mmCIF file of C-alpha atoms in Angstrom:
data_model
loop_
_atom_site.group_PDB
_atom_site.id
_atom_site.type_symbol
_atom_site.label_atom_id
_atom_site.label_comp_id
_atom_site.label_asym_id
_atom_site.label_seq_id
_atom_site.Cartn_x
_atom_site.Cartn_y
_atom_site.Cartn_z
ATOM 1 C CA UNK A 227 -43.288 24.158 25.283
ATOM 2 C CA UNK A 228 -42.435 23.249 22.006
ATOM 3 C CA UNK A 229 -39.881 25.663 20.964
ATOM 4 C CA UNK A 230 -38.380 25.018 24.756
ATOM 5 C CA UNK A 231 -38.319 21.588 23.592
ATOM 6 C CA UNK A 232 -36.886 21.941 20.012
ATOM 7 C CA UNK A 233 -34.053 24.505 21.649
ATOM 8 C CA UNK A 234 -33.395 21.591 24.175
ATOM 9 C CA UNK A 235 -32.832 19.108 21.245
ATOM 10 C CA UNK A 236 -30.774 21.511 19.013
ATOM 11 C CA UNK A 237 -28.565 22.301 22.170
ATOM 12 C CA UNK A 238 -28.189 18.348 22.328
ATOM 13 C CA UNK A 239 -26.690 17.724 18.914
ATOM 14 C CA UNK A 240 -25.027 20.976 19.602
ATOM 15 C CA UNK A 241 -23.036 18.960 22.243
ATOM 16 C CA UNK A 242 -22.514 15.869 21.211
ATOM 17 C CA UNK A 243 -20.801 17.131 17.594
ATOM 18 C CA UNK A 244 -18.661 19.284 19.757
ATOM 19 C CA UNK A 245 -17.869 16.123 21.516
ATOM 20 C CA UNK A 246 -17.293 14.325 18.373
ATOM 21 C CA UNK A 247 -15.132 17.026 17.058
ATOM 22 C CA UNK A 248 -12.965 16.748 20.194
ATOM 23 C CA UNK A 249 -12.678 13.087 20.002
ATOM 24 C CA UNK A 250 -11.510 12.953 16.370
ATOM 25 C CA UNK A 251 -8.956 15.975 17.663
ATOM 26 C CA UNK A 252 -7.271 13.923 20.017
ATOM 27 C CA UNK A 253 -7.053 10.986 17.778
ATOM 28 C CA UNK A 254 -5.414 12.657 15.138
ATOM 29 C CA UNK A 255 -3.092 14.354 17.649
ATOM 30 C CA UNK A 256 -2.075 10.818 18.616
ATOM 31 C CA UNK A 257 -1.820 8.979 15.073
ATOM 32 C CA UNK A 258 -0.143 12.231 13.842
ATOM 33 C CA UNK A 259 2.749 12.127 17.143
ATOM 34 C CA UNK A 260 4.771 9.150 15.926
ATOM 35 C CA UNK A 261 4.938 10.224 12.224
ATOM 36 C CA UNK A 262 5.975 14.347 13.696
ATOM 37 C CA UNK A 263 8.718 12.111 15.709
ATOM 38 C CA UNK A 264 9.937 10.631 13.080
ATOM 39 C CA UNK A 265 10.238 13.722 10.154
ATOM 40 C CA UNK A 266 11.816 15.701 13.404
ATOM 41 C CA UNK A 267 14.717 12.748 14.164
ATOM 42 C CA UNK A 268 15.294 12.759 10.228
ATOM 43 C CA UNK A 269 16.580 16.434 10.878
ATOM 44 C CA UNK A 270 17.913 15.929 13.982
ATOM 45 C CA UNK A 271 21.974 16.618 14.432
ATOM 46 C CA UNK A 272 22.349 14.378 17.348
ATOM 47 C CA UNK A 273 23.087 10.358 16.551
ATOM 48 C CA UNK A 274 21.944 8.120 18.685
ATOM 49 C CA UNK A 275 18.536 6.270 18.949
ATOM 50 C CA UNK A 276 17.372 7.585 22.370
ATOM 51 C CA UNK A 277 17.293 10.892 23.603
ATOM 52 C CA UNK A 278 16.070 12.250 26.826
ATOM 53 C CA UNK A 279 14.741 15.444 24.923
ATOM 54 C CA UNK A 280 11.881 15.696 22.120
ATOM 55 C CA UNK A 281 13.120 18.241 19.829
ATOM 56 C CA UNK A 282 16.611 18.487 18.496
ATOM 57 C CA UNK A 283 19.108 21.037 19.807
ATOM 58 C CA UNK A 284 20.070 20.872 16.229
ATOM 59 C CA UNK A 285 18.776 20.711 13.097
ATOM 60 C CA UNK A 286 20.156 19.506 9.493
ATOM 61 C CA UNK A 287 19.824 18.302 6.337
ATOM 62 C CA UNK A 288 22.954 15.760 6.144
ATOM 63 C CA UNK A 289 20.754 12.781 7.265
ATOM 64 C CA UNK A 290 19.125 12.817 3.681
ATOM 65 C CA UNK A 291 22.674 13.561 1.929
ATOM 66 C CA UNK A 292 24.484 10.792 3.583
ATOM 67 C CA UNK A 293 21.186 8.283 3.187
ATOM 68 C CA UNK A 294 20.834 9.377 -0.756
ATOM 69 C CA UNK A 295 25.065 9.774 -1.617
ATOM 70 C CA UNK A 296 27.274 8.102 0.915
ATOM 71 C CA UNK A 297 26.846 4.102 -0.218
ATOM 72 C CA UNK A 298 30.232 3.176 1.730
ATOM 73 C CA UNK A 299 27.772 0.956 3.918
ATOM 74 C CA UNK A 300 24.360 1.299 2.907
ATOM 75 C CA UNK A 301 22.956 1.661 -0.871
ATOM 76 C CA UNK A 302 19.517 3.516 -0.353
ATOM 77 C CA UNK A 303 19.365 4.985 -3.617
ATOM 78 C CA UNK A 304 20.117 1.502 -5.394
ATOM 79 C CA UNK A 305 17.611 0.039 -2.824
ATOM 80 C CA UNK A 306 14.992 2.706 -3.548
ATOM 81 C CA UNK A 307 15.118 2.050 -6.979
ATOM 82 C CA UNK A 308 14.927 -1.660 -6.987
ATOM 83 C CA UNK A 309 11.522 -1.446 -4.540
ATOM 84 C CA UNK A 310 10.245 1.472 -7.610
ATOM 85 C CA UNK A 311 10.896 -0.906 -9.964
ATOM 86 C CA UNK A 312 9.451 -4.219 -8.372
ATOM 87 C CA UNK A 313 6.607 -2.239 -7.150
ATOM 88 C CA UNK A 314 5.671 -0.347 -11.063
ATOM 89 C CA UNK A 315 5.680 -3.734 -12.664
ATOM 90 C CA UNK A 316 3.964 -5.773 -9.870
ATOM 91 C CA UNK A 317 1.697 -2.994 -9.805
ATOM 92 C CA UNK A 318 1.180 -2.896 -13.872
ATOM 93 C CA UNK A 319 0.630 -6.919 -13.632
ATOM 94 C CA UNK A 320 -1.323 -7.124 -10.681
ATOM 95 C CA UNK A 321 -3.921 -4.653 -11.766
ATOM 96 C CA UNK A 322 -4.803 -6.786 -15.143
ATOM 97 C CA UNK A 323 -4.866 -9.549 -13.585
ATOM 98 C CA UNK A 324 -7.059 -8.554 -10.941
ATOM 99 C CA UNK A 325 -9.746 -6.656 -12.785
ATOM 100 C CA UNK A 326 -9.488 -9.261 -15.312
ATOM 101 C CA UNK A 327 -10.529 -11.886 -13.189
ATOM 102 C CA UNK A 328 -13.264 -9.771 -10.793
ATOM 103 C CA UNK A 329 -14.582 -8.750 -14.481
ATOM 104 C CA UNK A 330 -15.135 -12.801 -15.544
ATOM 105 C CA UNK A 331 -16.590 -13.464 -12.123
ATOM 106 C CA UNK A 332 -19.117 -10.536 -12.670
ATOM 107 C CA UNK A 333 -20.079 -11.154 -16.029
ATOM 108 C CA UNK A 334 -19.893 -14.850 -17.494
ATOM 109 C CA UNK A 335 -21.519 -17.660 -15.671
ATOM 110 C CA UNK A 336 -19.638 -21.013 -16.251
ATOM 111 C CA UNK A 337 -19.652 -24.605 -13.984
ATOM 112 C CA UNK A 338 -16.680 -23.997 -12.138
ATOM 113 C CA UNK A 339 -17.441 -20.110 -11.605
ATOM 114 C CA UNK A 340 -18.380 -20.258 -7.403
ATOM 115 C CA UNK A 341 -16.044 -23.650 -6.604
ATOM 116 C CA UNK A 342 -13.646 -21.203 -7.605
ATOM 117 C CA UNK A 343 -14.633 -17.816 -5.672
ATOM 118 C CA UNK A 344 -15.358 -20.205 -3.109
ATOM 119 C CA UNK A 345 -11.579 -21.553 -3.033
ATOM 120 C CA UNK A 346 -10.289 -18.183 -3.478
ATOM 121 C CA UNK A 347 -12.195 -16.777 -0.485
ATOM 122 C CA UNK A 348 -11.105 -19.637 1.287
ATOM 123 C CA UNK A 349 -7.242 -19.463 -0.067
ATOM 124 C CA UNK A 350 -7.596 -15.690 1.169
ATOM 125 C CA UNK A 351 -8.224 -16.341 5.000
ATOM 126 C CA UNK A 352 -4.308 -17.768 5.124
ATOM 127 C CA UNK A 353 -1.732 -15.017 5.571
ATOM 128 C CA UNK A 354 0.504 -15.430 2.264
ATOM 129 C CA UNK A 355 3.865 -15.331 4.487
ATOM 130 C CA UNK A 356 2.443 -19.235 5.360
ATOM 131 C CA UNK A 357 3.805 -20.446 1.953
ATOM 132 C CA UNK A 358 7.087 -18.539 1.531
ATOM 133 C CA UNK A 359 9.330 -21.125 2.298
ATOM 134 C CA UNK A 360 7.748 -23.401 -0.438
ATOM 135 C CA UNK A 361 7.678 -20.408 -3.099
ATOM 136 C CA UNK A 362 11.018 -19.661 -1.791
ATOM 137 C CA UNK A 363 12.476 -23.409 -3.116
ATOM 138 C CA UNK A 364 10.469 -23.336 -5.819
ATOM 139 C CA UNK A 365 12.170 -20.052 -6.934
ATOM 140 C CA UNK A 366 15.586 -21.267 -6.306
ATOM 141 C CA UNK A 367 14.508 -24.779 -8.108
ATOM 142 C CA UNK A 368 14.235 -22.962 -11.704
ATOM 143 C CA UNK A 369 17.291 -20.913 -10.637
ATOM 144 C CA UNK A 370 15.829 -17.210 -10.759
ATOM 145 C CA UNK A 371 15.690 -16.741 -6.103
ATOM 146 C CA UNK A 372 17.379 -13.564 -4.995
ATOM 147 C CA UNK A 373 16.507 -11.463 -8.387
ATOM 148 C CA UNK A 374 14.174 -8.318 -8.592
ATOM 149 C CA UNK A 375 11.972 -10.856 -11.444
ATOM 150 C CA UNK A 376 11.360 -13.116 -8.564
ATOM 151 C CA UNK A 377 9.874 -10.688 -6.480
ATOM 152 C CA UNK A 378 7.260 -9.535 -9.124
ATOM 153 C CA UNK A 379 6.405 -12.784 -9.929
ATOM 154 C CA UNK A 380 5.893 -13.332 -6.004
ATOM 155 C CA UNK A 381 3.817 -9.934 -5.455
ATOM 156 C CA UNK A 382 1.856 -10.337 -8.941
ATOM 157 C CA UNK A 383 1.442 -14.369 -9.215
ATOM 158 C CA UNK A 384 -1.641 -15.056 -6.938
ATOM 159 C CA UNK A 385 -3.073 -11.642 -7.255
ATOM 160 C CA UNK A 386 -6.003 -12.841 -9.326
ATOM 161 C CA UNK A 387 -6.845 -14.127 -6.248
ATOM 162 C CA UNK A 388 -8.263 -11.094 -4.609
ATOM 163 C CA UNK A 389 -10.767 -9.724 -6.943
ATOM 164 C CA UNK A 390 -13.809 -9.772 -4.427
ATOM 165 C CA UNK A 391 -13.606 -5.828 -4.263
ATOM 166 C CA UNK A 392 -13.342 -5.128 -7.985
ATOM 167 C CA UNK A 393 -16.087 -7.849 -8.403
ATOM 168 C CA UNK A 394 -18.539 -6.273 -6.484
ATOM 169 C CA UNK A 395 -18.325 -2.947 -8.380
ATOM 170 C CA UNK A 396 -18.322 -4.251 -11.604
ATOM 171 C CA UNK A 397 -21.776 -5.828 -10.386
ATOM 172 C CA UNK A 398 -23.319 -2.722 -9.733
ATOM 173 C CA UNK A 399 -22.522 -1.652 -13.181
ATOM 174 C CA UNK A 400 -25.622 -2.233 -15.567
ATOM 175 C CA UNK A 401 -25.224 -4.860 -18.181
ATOM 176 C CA UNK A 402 -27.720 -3.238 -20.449
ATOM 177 C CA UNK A 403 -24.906 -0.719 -21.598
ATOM 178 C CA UNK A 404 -22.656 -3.948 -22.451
ATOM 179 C CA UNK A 405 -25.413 -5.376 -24.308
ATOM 180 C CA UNK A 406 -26.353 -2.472 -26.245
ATOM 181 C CA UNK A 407 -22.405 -2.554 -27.325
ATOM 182 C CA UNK A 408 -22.541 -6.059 -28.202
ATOM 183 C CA UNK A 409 -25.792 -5.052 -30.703
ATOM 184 C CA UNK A 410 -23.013 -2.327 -32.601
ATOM 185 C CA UNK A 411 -20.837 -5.049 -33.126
ATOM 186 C CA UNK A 412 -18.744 -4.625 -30.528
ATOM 187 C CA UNK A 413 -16.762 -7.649 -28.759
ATOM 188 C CA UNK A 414 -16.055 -8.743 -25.309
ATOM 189 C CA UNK A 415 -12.686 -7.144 -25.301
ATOM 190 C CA UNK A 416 -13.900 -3.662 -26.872
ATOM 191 C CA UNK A 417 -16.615 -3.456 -24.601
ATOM 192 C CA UNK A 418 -13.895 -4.412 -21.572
ATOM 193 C CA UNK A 419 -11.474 -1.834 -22.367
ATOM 194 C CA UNK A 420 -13.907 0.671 -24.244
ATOM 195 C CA UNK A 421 -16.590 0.847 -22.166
ATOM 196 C CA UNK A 422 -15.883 -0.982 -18.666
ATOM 197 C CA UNK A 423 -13.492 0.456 -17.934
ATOM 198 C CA UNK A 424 -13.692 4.336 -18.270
ATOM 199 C CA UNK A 425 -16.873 3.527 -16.026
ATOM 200 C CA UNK A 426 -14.660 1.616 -13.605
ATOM 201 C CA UNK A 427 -11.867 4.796 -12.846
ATOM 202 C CA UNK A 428 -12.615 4.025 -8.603
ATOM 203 C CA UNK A 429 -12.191 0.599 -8.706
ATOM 204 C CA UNK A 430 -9.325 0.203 -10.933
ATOM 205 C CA UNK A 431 -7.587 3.782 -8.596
ATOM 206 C CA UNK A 432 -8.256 1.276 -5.801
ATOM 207 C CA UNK A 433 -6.684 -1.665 -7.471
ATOM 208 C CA UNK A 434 -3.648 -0.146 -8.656
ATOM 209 C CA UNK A 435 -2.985 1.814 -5.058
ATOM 210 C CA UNK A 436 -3.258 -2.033 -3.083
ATOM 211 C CA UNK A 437 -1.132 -3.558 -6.251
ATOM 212 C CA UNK A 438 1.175 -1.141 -5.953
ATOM 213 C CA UNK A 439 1.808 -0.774 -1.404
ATOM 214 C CA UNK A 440 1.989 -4.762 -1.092
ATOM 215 C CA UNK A 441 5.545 -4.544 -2.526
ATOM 216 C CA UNK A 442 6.356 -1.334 -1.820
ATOM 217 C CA UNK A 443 6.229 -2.008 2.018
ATOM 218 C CA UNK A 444 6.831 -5.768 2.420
ATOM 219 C CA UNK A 445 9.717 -7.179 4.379
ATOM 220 C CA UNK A 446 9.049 -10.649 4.777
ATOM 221 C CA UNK A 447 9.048 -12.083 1.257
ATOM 222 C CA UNK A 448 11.695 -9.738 0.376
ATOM 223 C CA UNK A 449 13.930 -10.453 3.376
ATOM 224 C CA UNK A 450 13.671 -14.478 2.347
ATOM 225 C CA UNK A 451 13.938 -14.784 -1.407
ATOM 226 C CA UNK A 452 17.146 -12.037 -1.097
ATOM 227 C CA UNK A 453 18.933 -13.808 1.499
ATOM 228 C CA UNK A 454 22.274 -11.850 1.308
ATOM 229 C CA UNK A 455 22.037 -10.465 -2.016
ATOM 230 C CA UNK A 456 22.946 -6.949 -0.991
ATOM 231 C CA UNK A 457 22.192 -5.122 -4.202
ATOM 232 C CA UNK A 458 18.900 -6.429 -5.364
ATOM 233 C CA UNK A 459 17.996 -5.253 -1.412
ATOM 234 C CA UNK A 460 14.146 -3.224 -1.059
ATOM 235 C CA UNK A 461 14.100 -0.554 1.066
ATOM 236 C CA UNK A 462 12.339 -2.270 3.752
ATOM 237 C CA UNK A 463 15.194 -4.819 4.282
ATOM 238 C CA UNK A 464 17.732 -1.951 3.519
ATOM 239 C CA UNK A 465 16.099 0.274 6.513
ATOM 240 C CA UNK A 466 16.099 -2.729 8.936
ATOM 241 C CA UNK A 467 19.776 -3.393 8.061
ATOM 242 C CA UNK A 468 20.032 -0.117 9.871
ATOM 243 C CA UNK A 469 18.096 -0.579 13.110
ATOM 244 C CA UNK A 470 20.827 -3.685 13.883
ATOM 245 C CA UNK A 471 22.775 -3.369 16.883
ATOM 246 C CA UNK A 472 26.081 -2.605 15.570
ATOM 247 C CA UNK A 473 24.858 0.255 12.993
ATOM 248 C CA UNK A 474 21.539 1.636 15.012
ATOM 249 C CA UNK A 475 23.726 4.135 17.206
ATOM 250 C CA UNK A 476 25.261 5.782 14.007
ATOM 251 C CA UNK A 477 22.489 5.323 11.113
ATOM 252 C CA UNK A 478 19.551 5.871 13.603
ATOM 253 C CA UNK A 479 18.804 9.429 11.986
ATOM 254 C CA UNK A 480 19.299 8.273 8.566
ATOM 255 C CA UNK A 481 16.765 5.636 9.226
ATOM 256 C CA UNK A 482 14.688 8.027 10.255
ATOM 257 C CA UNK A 483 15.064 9.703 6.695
ATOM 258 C CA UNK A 484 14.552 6.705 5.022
ATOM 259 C CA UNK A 485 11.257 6.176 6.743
ATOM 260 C CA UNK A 486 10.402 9.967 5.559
ATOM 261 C CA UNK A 487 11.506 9.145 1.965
ATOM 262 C CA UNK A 488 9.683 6.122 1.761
ATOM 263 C CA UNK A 489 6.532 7.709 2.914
ATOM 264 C CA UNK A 490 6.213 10.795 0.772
ATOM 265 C CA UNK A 491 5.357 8.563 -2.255
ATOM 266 C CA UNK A 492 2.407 6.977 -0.782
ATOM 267 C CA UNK A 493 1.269 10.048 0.587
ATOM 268 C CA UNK A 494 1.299 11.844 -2.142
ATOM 269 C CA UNK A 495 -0.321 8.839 -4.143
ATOM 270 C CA UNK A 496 -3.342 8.756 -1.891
ATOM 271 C CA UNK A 497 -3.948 12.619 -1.214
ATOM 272 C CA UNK A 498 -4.174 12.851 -5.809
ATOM 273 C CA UNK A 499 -6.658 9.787 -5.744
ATOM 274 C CA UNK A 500 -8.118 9.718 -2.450
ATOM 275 C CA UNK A 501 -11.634 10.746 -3.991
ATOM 276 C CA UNK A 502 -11.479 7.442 -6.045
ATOM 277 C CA UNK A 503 -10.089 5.258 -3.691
ATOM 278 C CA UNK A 504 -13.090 6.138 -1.054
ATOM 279 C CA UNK A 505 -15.795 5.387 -3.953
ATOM 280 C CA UNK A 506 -13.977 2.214 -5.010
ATOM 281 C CA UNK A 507 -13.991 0.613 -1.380
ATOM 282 C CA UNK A 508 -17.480 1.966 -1.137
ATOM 283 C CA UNK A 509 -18.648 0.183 -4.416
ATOM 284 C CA UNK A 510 -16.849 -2.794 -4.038
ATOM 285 C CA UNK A 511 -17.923 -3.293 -0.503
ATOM 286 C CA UNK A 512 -21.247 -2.271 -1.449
ATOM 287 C CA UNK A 513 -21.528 -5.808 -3.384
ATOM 288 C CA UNK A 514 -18.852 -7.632 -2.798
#
């Protein structure tokens, strides 16, 4: 009766991870369809943005050669390397800033230390995109609006702001390893740098993968503080430029490329620190 029942329960689980393997199956068949779309129209031969068909009669390369080398109309490579740039130094800034802050708001207790988590948390439940127009005259007031320095100084200013993650793994690291440090001699800043942080490689994998996709795939901010400066473009406004009505017919492909090009960075970024970026969520959350 027993084993009857033990061979009932094992056929069970049996079942439902089948099941569960299935499930996840079809899911990734359906988040993976758009992005398959996509690399296939960046080969495709045919122009246009609609076809009737799903693969290409015809397949080539000279969506990526005119995207990277023809700039009569559209400057990707410029564009590309403006959003690199914007993107490396936001990213540099952010991340300092960020586990600066988180580490403060673990560590040191002061009077004003949870007023100010507890405007930040409360600063953090309004989208950003609420305050553009203001940041937006505010740029243009001290005369830098429609540079590359204004959009790092947009995507790195306020990012102090979110350091609720890092916080909460810097908690769960004991302070008994700090305090020994402090007994050698050691200062605040050594023990940051020296010892925090070679304990802190998920968190600060995390931090510098957020810092570094906020201005890497905005549009919004971008599209307002560049207004028509054409060069200092990002690729996000540069790609939309091509989905228009009077270019989307003959740039549709290229687009398509774009999208491809602009992906394989991130992709690559998170399959080489995936493994960190898990724990740090994990940590943070864990606390936070």
């Amino acid at each position: 009766m027993n084993k009857q029942k033990t061979s009932t329960i094992r056929t069970a689980r049996k079942i439902r991870t089948v099941v569960s393997y299935v499930g996840l199956s079809i899911l990734s068949l359906i988040w993976v369809f758009p992005i398959f779309w996509v690399v296939l129209a960046s080969f495709r031969q045919e122009k246009g943005s609609y076809t009737s068909y799903f693969f290409p009669k015809g397949y080539t390369f000279a969506n990526y050669q005119r995207l990277l080398f023809d700039a009569q109309q559209f400057h990707f490579a410029r564009w590309f390397g403006n959003t690199l740039f914007v993107a490396i130094c936001s990213c540099a800034i952010s991340t300092i800033f960020v586990l600066s802050v988180s580490y403060v708001m673990s560590r040191l207790r002061f009077k004003m230390r949870k007023p100010m988590m507890n405007i930040a948390m409360i600063l953090g439940m309004f989208p950003g995109f609420m305050s553009m127009i203001a940041v937006y005259y505010i740029l243009k007031g001290i005369g830098i609006s429609q540079s590359l320095l204004a959009l790092i100084l947009v995507y790195s200013g306020g990012s102090g702001a979110g350091f609720f993650v890092a916080k909460g793994f810097f908690d769960t690291i004991p302070k008994a390893i700090e305090e020994a440090a402090y007994l050698e001699g050691a200062t605040k800043l050594q023990v940051f740098y020296k010892i925090v942080m070679p304990l802190s490689k998920p968190i600060v994998v995390y931090t510098v993968l957020t810092s570094f996709l906020a201005p890497w795939m905005d549009y919004i901010f971008a599209s307002v503080i560049m207004g028509d400066n054409y060069n200092n473009y990002t690729v996000a406004i540069g790609l939309a430029k091509m989905l228009e009505r009077e270019f989307i017919t003959e740039y549709f492909t290229q687009f398509c490329a774009g999208c491809v090009m602009v992906a394989i960075p991130i992709a690559l970024l998170f399959i080489v620190l995936q493994k960190y970026y898990v724990e740090g969520i994990a940590s943070g959350a864990a606390k936070g």
